[in-house]
């Protein structure tokens, strides 16, 4: 399990976190600054809104399911897109995450104001998120200390997982030691 918060790492909600915005969520950290706070997107909350309803020009480039993902409770009326490039190239309209991990080395944000044609054939996978998760300086560290989040390493398939509904369990199950057992925690422990 990773100790420090870092760009490209994952925040995995512990069973203690019952905030409906983050219950059993997996958040990819996109920005982290000790003085400025942390920004990320929830990877496992597909919405019922299709990409064609909101950003139809981007639909052909989106990795299934072709819906907007609920990225978090902040600025839910704005969209943020993540895309992976197949090579080390940096195409126009795409900006690499500043992360030092192999799991997200080819991951970056997409300028949704750019014409999609410039990225056609340049990106391998893409998802669009409505809103994001944000924490002020020290806020996330406090939540981690209170037992709300596990900080773990991401793997290549996490961002564009084919079945987002199982991502929380999948990420926990691959952890070492007792943390792997958390994946078996029932949705409502009081029913056990």
Coordinates of N, CA and C in Angstrom, one line a residue:
X1 N 0.8 -1.2 0.0 CA 0.0 0.0 0.0 C 0.9 1.2 0.0
X2 N 0.5 2.2 -0.8 CA 1.3 3.4 -0.9 C 1.0 4.3 0.3
X3 N 2.0 5.0 0.7 CA 1.8 5.9 1.9 C 1.5 7.3 1.6
X4 N 2.1 7.9 0.6 CA 1.9 9.3 0.2 C 0.9 9.5 -0.8
X5 N 0.3 10.6 -0.8 CA -0.7 11.0 -1.9 C 0.2 11.5 -3.1
X6 N -0.1 11.0 -4.3 CA 0.7 11.4 -5.4 C -0.2 11.3 -6.7
X7 N 0.2 12.1 -7.7 CA -0.5 12.1 -9.0 C -0.4 10.7 -9.6
X8 N -1.5 10.1 -10.0 CA -1.5 8.8 -10.6 C -1.9 7.7 -9.6
X9 N -1.9 8.1 -8.3 CA -2.3 7.1 -7.3 C -3.8 7.0 -7.2
X10 N -4.3 6.1 -6.4 CA -5.7 5.9 -6.2 C -6.1 6.1 -4.8
X11 N -7.2 6.7 -4.6 CA -7.9 6.8 -3.3 C -9.0 5.8 -3.3
X12 N -9.0 4.9 -2.4 CA -10.1 3.9 -2.4 C -10.9 4.1 -1.1
X13 N -12.2 4.3 -1.2 CA -13.0 4.6 -0.1 C -13.0 3.4 0.8
X14 N -12.8 3.6 2.1 CA -12.9 2.5 3.1 C -14.4 2.3 3.4
X15 N -14.7 1.1 3.9 CA -16.1 0.9 4.3 C -16.7 1.9 5.3
X16 N -15.9 2.6 6.0 CA -16.3 3.6 6.9 C -16.9 4.9 6.3
X17 N -16.4 5.1 5.0 CA -16.8 6.3 4.3 C -18.2 6.1 3.8
X18 N -19.2 6.8 4.4 CA -20.6 6.6 3.9 C -21.2 7.9 3.2
X19 N -20.3 8.8 2.9 CA -20.7 10.0 2.1 C -21.2 9.4 0.7
X20 N -22.5 9.7 0.3 CA -23.0 9.2 -0.9 C -22.2 9.6 -2.2
X21 N -21.4 10.7 -2.1 CA -20.6 11.1 -3.2 C -19.4 10.1 -3.4
X22 N -19.0 9.5 -2.3 CA -17.7 8.7 -2.4 C -17.9 7.3 -1.9
X23 N -19.0 6.9 -1.5 CA -19.2 5.5 -1.0 C -18.7 4.5 -2.0
X24 N -17.8 3.6 -1.6 CA -17.2 2.6 -2.4 C -16.6 3.1 -3.7
X25 N -16.1 4.3 -3.7 CA -15.5 4.9 -4.9 C -14.0 4.7 -5.0
X26 N -13.5 4.8 -6.2 CA -12.1 4.7 -6.5 C -11.8 6.0 -7.3
X27 N -10.9 6.8 -6.7 CA -10.6 8.1 -7.2 C -9.1 8.1 -7.7
X28 N -9.0 8.5 -9.0 CA -7.6 8.7 -9.5 C -7.2 10.1 -9.3
X29 N -6.0 10.3 -8.6 CA -5.5 11.6 -8.3 C -4.8 12.2 -9.6
X30 N -5.3 13.4 -10.0 CA -4.8 14.1 -11.1 C -3.9 15.2 -10.8
X31 N -4.1 15.8 -9.7 CA -3.2 16.9 -9.2 C -3.1 16.8 -7.7
X32 N -1.9 17.1 -7.2 CA -1.7 17.1 -5.8 C -0.6 18.1 -5.5
X33 N -0.9 19.1 -4.6 CA 0.1 20.1 -4.2 C -0.1 20.3 -2.7
X34 N 0.9 20.1 -1.9 CA 0.7 20.2 -0.4 C 0.1 21.5 0.0
X35 N 0.4 22.6 -0.7 CA -0.1 23.9 -0.4 C -1.5 24.2 -1.1
X36 N -1.7 23.6 -2.3 CA -2.9 23.9 -3.0 C -4.0 22.9 -3.0
X37 N -3.8 21.7 -2.4 CA -4.8 20.7 -2.3 C -4.7 19.6 -3.4
X38 N -5.8 18.9 -3.5 CA -5.8 17.7 -4.4 C -7.0 17.7 -5.2
X39 N -6.8 17.2 -6.5 CA -7.9 17.1 -7.4 C -7.9 15.7 -8.0
X40 N -9.1 15.1 -8.2 CA -9.1 13.7 -8.8 C -10.5 13.5 -9.4
X41 N -10.6 12.3 -10.0 CA -11.9 11.9 -10.6 C -12.3 10.5 -10.1
X42 N -13.6 10.3 -9.8 CA -14.1 9.0 -9.4 C -14.2 8.2 -10.7
X43 N -13.5 7.0 -10.7 CA -13.4 6.2 -11.9 C -14.6 5.2 -12.0
X44 N -15.3 5.0 -10.9 CA -16.3 3.9 -11.0 C -17.7 4.3 -10.8
X45 N -18.1 5.5 -11.3 CA -19.5 6.0 -11.2 C -20.0 6.4 -12.6
X46 N -20.3 5.4 -13.5 CA -20.9 5.7 -14.8 C -22.3 6.3 -14.5
X47 N -22.7 7.3 -15.3 CA -24.0 7.9 -15.1 C -25.0 7.3 -16.1
X48 N -26.2 7.8 -16.1 CA -27.2 7.3 -17.2 C -27.2 8.2 -18.4
X49 N -26.3 9.2 -18.4 CA -26.3 10.2 -19.5 C -25.3 9.8 -20.5
X50 N -25.8 9.6 -21.7 CA -24.8 9.1 -22.8 C -24.0 10.3 -23.3
X51 N -22.8 10.0 -23.8 CA -21.9 11.1 -24.3 C -22.6 11.8 -25.4
X52 N -23.4 11.1 -26.2 CA -24.0 11.7 -27.4 C -25.0 12.8 -27.0
X53 N -25.6 12.7 -25.8 CA -26.5 13.7 -25.3 C -25.8 15.0 -25.0
X54 N -24.6 15.0 -24.6 CA -23.9 16.1 -24.1 C -22.8 16.6 -25.0
X55 N -21.9 15.7 -25.4 CA -20.8 16.0 -26.2 C -20.7 15.0 -27.4
X56 N -21.7 15.1 -28.3 CA -21.8 14.1 -29.4 C -20.6 14.0 -30.3
X57 N -19.8 15.0 -30.5 CA -18.6 15.0 -31.3 C -17.5 14.1 -30.8
X58 N -17.6 13.9 -29.4 CA -16.5 13.1 -28.8 C -16.9 11.6 -28.7
X59 N -18.2 11.3 -28.9 CA -18.6 9.9 -28.7 C -17.8 8.9 -29.4
X60 N -17.4 9.1 -30.7 CA -16.7 8.0 -31.4 C -15.3 7.7 -30.7
X61 N -14.8 8.6 -29.9 CA -13.5 8.4 -29.3 C -13.6 7.8 -27.9
X62 N -14.8 7.8 -27.3 CA -14.9 7.3 -26.0 C -14.9 5.8 -25.8
X63 N -14.2 5.4 -24.8 CA -14.1 3.9 -24.4 C -15.4 3.6 -23.7
X64 N -16.0 2.5 -24.0 CA -17.2 2.0 -23.4 C -17.1 1.8 -21.9
X65 N -18.2 2.0 -21.2 CA -19.5 2.4 -21.6 C -19.5 3.9 -22.1
X66 N -20.2 4.1 -23.1 CA -20.2 5.5 -23.7 C -21.2 6.4 -23.0
X67 N -20.9 6.6 -21.7 CA -21.7 7.5 -20.9 C -20.7 8.5 -20.2
X68 N -21.3 9.6 -19.6 CA -20.5 10.4 -18.8 C -20.3 9.7 -17.4
X69 N -19.2 9.9 -16.9 CA -18.9 9.4 -15.5 C -19.1 10.5 -14.5
X70 N -19.6 10.2 -13.3 CA -19.7 11.2 -12.3 C -18.3 11.3 -11.6
X71 N -17.6 12.3 -12.0 CA -16.2 12.5 -11.6 C -16.1 12.9 -10.1
X72 N -17.1 13.5 -9.6 CA -17.1 14.0 -8.2 C -18.1 15.1 -8.1
X73 N -18.3 15.6 -6.8 CA -19.3 16.6 -6.5 C -19.0 18.0 -6.8
X74 N -17.8 18.3 -7.3 CA -17.4 19.7 -7.6 C -17.6 20.0 -9.1
X75 N -18.2 21.1 -9.4 CA -18.4 21.6 -10.7 C -19.0 20.5 -11.6
X76 N -20.1 19.9 -11.2 CA -20.8 18.8 -11.9 C -21.3 19.3 -13.3
X77 N -21.4 20.6 -13.5 CA -21.8 21.1 -14.8 C -20.7 21.2 -15.8
X78 N -19.5 20.9 -15.4 CA -18.3 21.0 -16.3 C -17.8 19.5 -16.6
X79 N -17.1 19.4 -17.7 CA -16.6 18.1 -18.1 C -15.1 18.1 -18.2
X80 N -14.5 17.0 -17.8 CA -13.1 16.7 -17.8 C -12.9 15.4 -18.5
X81 N -12.0 15.3 -19.4 CA -11.7 14.0 -20.1 C -10.3 13.5 -19.9
X82 N -10.2 12.2 -19.7 CA -8.9 11.6 -19.6 C -8.8 10.7 -20.8
X83 N -7.6 10.6 -21.4 CA -7.3 9.8 -22.5 C -5.9 9.2 -22.4
X84 N -5.7 8.0 -22.9 CA -4.4 7.3 -23.0 C -3.9 7.4 -24.4
X85 N -2.6 7.6 -24.5 CA -2.0 7.6 -25.9 C -1.3 6.3 -26.0
X86 N -1.2 5.7 -27.2 CA -0.6 4.4 -27.5 C 0.9 4.5 -27.4
X87 N 1.5 5.7 -27.6 CA 3.0 5.8 -27.6 C 3.4 7.0 -26.7
X88 N 4.6 7.3 -26.7 CA 5.1 8.4 -25.9 C 4.9 9.8 -26.4
X89 N 4.3 9.8 -27.6 CA 4.0 11.1 -28.3 C 3.0 11.9 -27.5
X90 N 3.0 13.2 -27.6 CA 2.0 14.1 -27.0 C 1.3 14.8 -28.1
X91 N 0.1 14.3 -28.5 CA -0.7 14.9 -29.6 C -1.3 16.3 -29.1
X92 N -1.6 17.1 -30.1 CA -2.2 18.4 -29.8 C -3.6 18.1 -29.2
X93 N -4.0 18.9 -28.2 CA -5.2 18.7 -27.5 C -5.2 17.8 -26.4
X94 N -4.0 17.3 -26.0 CA -3.8 16.3 -24.9 C -2.7 16.8 -24.1
X95 N -2.8 16.7 -22.8 CA -1.8 17.1 -21.8 C -1.5 16.0 -20.8
X96 N -0.3 15.6 -20.8 CA 0.2 14.5 -19.9 C 0.0 14.8 -18.5
X97 N -0.4 13.8 -17.7 CA -0.4 14.0 -16.2 C 1.0 14.0 -15.8
X98 N 1.3 14.8 -14.8 CA 2.7 14.9 -14.3 C 2.8 13.8 -13.2
X99 N 3.0 12.6 -13.6 CA 3.1 11.5 -12.7 C 4.3 10.6 -13.0
X100 N 4.9 10.1 -12.0 CA 6.1 9.3 -12.2 C 5.9 7.8 -12.3
X101 N 4.6 7.4 -12.4 CA 4.3 5.9 -12.4 C 4.0 5.4 -13.8
X102 N 4.5 4.2 -14.0 CA 4.3 3.5 -15.3 C 2.8 3.3 -15.6
X103 N 2.0 3.1 -14.5 CA 0.5 2.9 -14.7 C -0.2 4.0 -15.4
X104 N 0.3 5.2 -15.2 CA -0.4 6.4 -15.8 C 0.5 7.2 -16.7
X105 N 1.6 6.6 -17.1 CA 2.6 7.3 -17.9 C 2.1 7.8 -19.3
X106 N 1.1 7.1 -19.8 CA 0.5 7.5 -21.1 C -0.9 8.1 -20.9
X107 N -1.2 8.6 -19.7 CA -2.5 9.2 -19.4 C -2.4 10.7 -19.4
X108 N -3.4 11.3 -19.9 CA -3.5 12.8 -19.8 C -4.9 13.3 -20.0
X109 N -5.0 14.6 -19.9 CA -6.3 15.3 -20.0 C -6.5 15.7 -21.5
X110 N -7.7 15.8 -21.9 CA -8.1 16.2 -23.3 C -8.7 17.6 -23.2
X111 N -8.4 18.4 -24.1 CA -9.0 19.7 -24.3 C -10.3 19.5 -25.1
X112 N -11.4 19.5 -24.4 CA -12.7 19.2 -25.0 C -13.2 20.4 -25.9
X113 N -12.4 21.5 -25.9 CA -12.7 22.6 -26.9 C -12.0 22.4 -28.2
X114 N -11.1 21.5 -28.2 CA -10.3 21.2 -29.4 C -11.2 20.4 -30.4
X115 N -10.9 20.4 -31.7 CA -11.7 19.6 -32.6 C -11.3 18.1 -32.4
X116 N -12.3 17.2 -32.2 CA -11.9 15.8 -32.0 C -11.1 15.2 -33.1
X117 N -11.2 15.7 -34.3 CA -10.4 15.1 -35.4 C -8.9 15.1 -35.2
X118 N -8.4 16.1 -34.4 CA -7.0 16.2 -34.2 C -6.5 15.0 -33.3
X119 N -7.4 14.4 -32.5 CA -7.0 13.3 -31.6 C -7.5 12.0 -32.2
X120 N -8.2 12.0 -33.3 CA -8.6 10.7 -33.9 C -7.4 10.0 -34.3
X121 N -7.3 8.7 -33.9 CA -6.1 7.9 -34.2 C -4.9 8.2 -33.3
X122 N -5.0 9.2 -32.5 CA -3.8 9.6 -31.6 C -4.0 9.1 -30.2
X123 N -5.3 8.7 -29.8 CA -5.5 8.2 -28.5 C -6.0 6.8 -28.5
X124 N -5.7 6.0 -27.5 CA -6.1 4.6 -27.5 C -7.4 4.5 -26.7
X125 N -7.6 5.2 -25.6 CA -8.8 5.1 -24.8 C -9.2 6.5 -24.2
X126 N -10.5 6.7 -23.9 CA -10.9 8.0 -23.4 C -12.2 7.8 -22.6
X127 N -12.3 8.6 -21.5 CA -13.5 8.7 -20.7 C -13.7 10.2 -20.4
X128 N -15.0 10.5 -20.3 CA -15.4 11.9 -20.0 C -16.1 11.9 -18.6
X129 N -15.7 12.8 -17.8 CA -16.2 12.9 -16.4 C -16.9 14.2 -16.2
X130 N -18.1 14.2 -15.6 CA -18.9 15.4 -15.2 C -18.5 15.7 -13.8
X131 N -17.8 16.8 -13.6 CA -17.3 17.2 -12.2 C -16.1 16.5 -11.8
X132 N -15.6 16.8 -10.6 CA -14.4 16.2 -10.1 C -14.4 16.2 -8.6
X133 N -13.5 15.6 -8.0 CA -13.4 15.5 -6.5 C -12.2 16.5 -6.2
X134 N -12.4 17.3 -5.2 CA -11.4 18.2 -4.8 C -11.3 18.4 -3.3
X135 N -10.1 18.6 -2.8 CA -9.8 18.7 -1.4 C -8.9 19.9 -1.2
X136 N -9.1 20.8 -0.2 CA -8.2 21.9 0.1 C -7.0 21.3 0.8
X137 N -6.0 22.2 0.9 CA -4.7 21.8 1.5 C -4.9 21.2 2.9
X138 N -4.5 19.9 3.1 CA -4.6 19.3 4.4 C -5.9 18.5 4.6
X139 N -6.9 18.8 3.8 CA -8.2 18.2 4.0 C -8.2 16.7 3.7
X140 N -7.6 16.3 2.6 CA -7.5 14.9 2.3 C -6.6 14.1 3.3
X141 N -5.5 14.7 3.7 CA -4.7 14.1 4.7 C -5.4 13.8 6.0
X142 N -6.3 14.7 6.4 CA -7.1 14.5 7.6 C -8.1 13.4 7.4
X143 N -8.7 13.3 6.2 CA -9.7 12.2 5.9 C -9.0 10.9 5.9
X144 N -7.8 10.8 5.4 CA -7.0 9.6 5.4 C -6.7 9.2 6.8
X145 N -6.3 10.1 7.6 CA -5.9 9.8 9.0 C -7.2 9.4 9.8
X146 N -8.3 9.8 9.4 CA -9.6 9.5 10.1 C -10.1 8.1 9.6
X147 N -9.4 7.5 8.6 CA -9.8 6.2 8.1 C -10.8 6.2 7.0
X148 N -11.0 7.3 6.3 CA -11.9 7.3 5.2 C -11.4 6.8 3.9
X149 N -10.1 6.8 3.7 CA -9.5 6.4 2.4 C -8.3 5.5 2.6
X150 N -8.1 4.6 1.7 CA -6.8 3.9 1.5 C -6.1 4.6 0.3
X151 N -4.8 4.7 0.4 CA -4.1 5.2 -0.7 C -3.3 4.1 -1.3
X152 N -3.5 3.7 -2.5 CA -2.9 2.6 -3.2 C -2.4 2.9 -4.5
X153 N -1.5 2.1 -5.1 CA -1.0 2.3 -6.4 C -2.0 1.9 -7.5
X154 N -2.0 2.7 -8.5 CA -2.9 2.3 -9.7 C -2.2 1.4 -10.6
X155 N -3.0 0.7 -11.4 CA -2.5 -0.2 -12.4 C -3.1 0.3 -13.8
X156 N -2.4 -0.1 -14.9 CA -2.8 0.4 -16.2 C -4.3 0.3 -16.5
X157 N -4.9 -0.8 -16.2 CA -6.3 -1.0 -16.5 C -7.4 -0.3 -15.7
X158 N -7.0 0.4 -14.6 CA -7.9 1.0 -13.7 C -8.7 2.1 -14.3
X159 N -8.1 3.0 -15.0 CA -8.8 4.2 -15.5 C -9.9 3.9 -16.4
X160 N -9.7 2.9 -17.3 CA -10.7 2.5 -18.3 C -11.3 1.1 -18.1
X161 N -11.4 0.7 -16.8 CA -11.9 -0.6 -16.5 C -13.2 -0.9 -17.2
X162 N -13.3 -2.1 -17.8 CA -14.4 -2.5 -18.6 C -15.7 -2.6 -17.8
X163 N -15.6 -2.9 -16.5 CA -16.8 -3.0 -15.7 C -16.6 -2.2 -14.4
X164 N -16.9 -0.9 -14.5 CA -16.6 0.1 -13.4 C -17.3 -0.4 -12.1
X165 N -18.4 -1.1 -12.2 CA -19.1 -1.5 -11.0 C -18.3 -2.4 -10.1
X166 N -17.3 -3.1 -10.6 CA -16.5 -4.0 -9.8 C -15.1 -3.5 -9.5
X167 N -14.9 -2.2 -9.9 CA -13.5 -1.7 -9.7 C -13.1 -1.6 -8.3
X168 N -14.0 -1.1 -7.4 CA -13.7 -1.0 -6.0 C -13.2 -2.3 -5.4
X169 N -13.9 -3.4 -5.6 CA -13.5 -4.7 -5.2 C -12.2 -5.2 -5.8
X170 N -12.1 -5.0 -7.1 CA -11.0 -5.4 -7.9 C -9.7 -4.8 -7.4
X171 N -9.7 -3.5 -7.1 CA -8.5 -2.8 -6.6 C -8.1 -3.3 -5.2
X172 N -9.1 -3.4 -4.4 CA -8.8 -3.9 -3.0 C -8.3 -5.4 -3.0
X173 N -8.9 -6.2 -3.9 CA -8.5 -7.6 -3.9 C -7.1 -7.8 -4.3
X174 N -6.5 -6.9 -5.1 CA -5.1 -7.1 -5.5 C -4.1 -6.6 -4.5
X175 N -4.6 -6.0 -3.4 CA -3.7 -5.5 -2.4 C -3.1 -6.6 -1.5
X176 N -2.0 -6.3 -0.9 CA -1.3 -7.3 0.0 C -1.9 -7.3 1.4
X177 N -1.8 -8.4 2.1 CA -2.2 -8.4 3.5 C -3.7 -8.3 3.7
X178 N -4.0 -7.8 4.9 CA -5.4 -7.7 5.3 C -6.2 -6.8 4.5
X179 N -5.7 -5.9 3.8 CA -6.4 -4.9 3.0 C -7.2 -5.7 1.9
X180 N -6.7 -6.8 1.4 CA -7.4 -7.6 0.4 C -8.7 -8.1 0.9
X181 N -8.8 -8.4 2.2 CA -10.0 -8.9 2.8 C -11.2 -7.9 2.8
X182 N -10.8 -6.6 2.7 CA -11.8 -5.5 2.7 C -12.7 -5.7 1.5
X183 N -12.2 -6.2 0.4 CA -13.0 -6.4 -0.8 C -14.2 -7.2 -0.6
X184 N -14.2 -8.1 0.4 CA -15.3 -9.0 0.7 C -16.4 -8.3 1.6
X185 N -16.1 -7.1 2.1 CA -17.0 -6.4 3.0 C -18.4 -6.3 2.3
X186 N -19.5 -6.7 2.9 CA -20.8 -6.6 2.3 C -21.2 -5.1 2.2
X187 N -22.1 -4.8 1.2 CA -22.6 -3.5 1.0 C -23.2 -2.9 2.3
X188 N -23.9 -3.7 3.0 CA -24.5 -3.2 4.3 C -24.1 -4.2 5.4
X189 N -23.0 -3.9 6.1 CA -22.5 -4.8 7.2 C -23.5 -5.2 8.2
X190 N -24.5 -4.3 8.4 CA -25.5 -4.6 9.5 C -26.4 -5.7 9.1
X191 N -26.5 -6.1 7.9 CA -27.3 -7.3 7.4 C -26.6 -8.6 7.6
X192 N -25.3 -8.5 8.0 CA -24.5 -9.7 8.1 C -24.8 -10.5 9.4

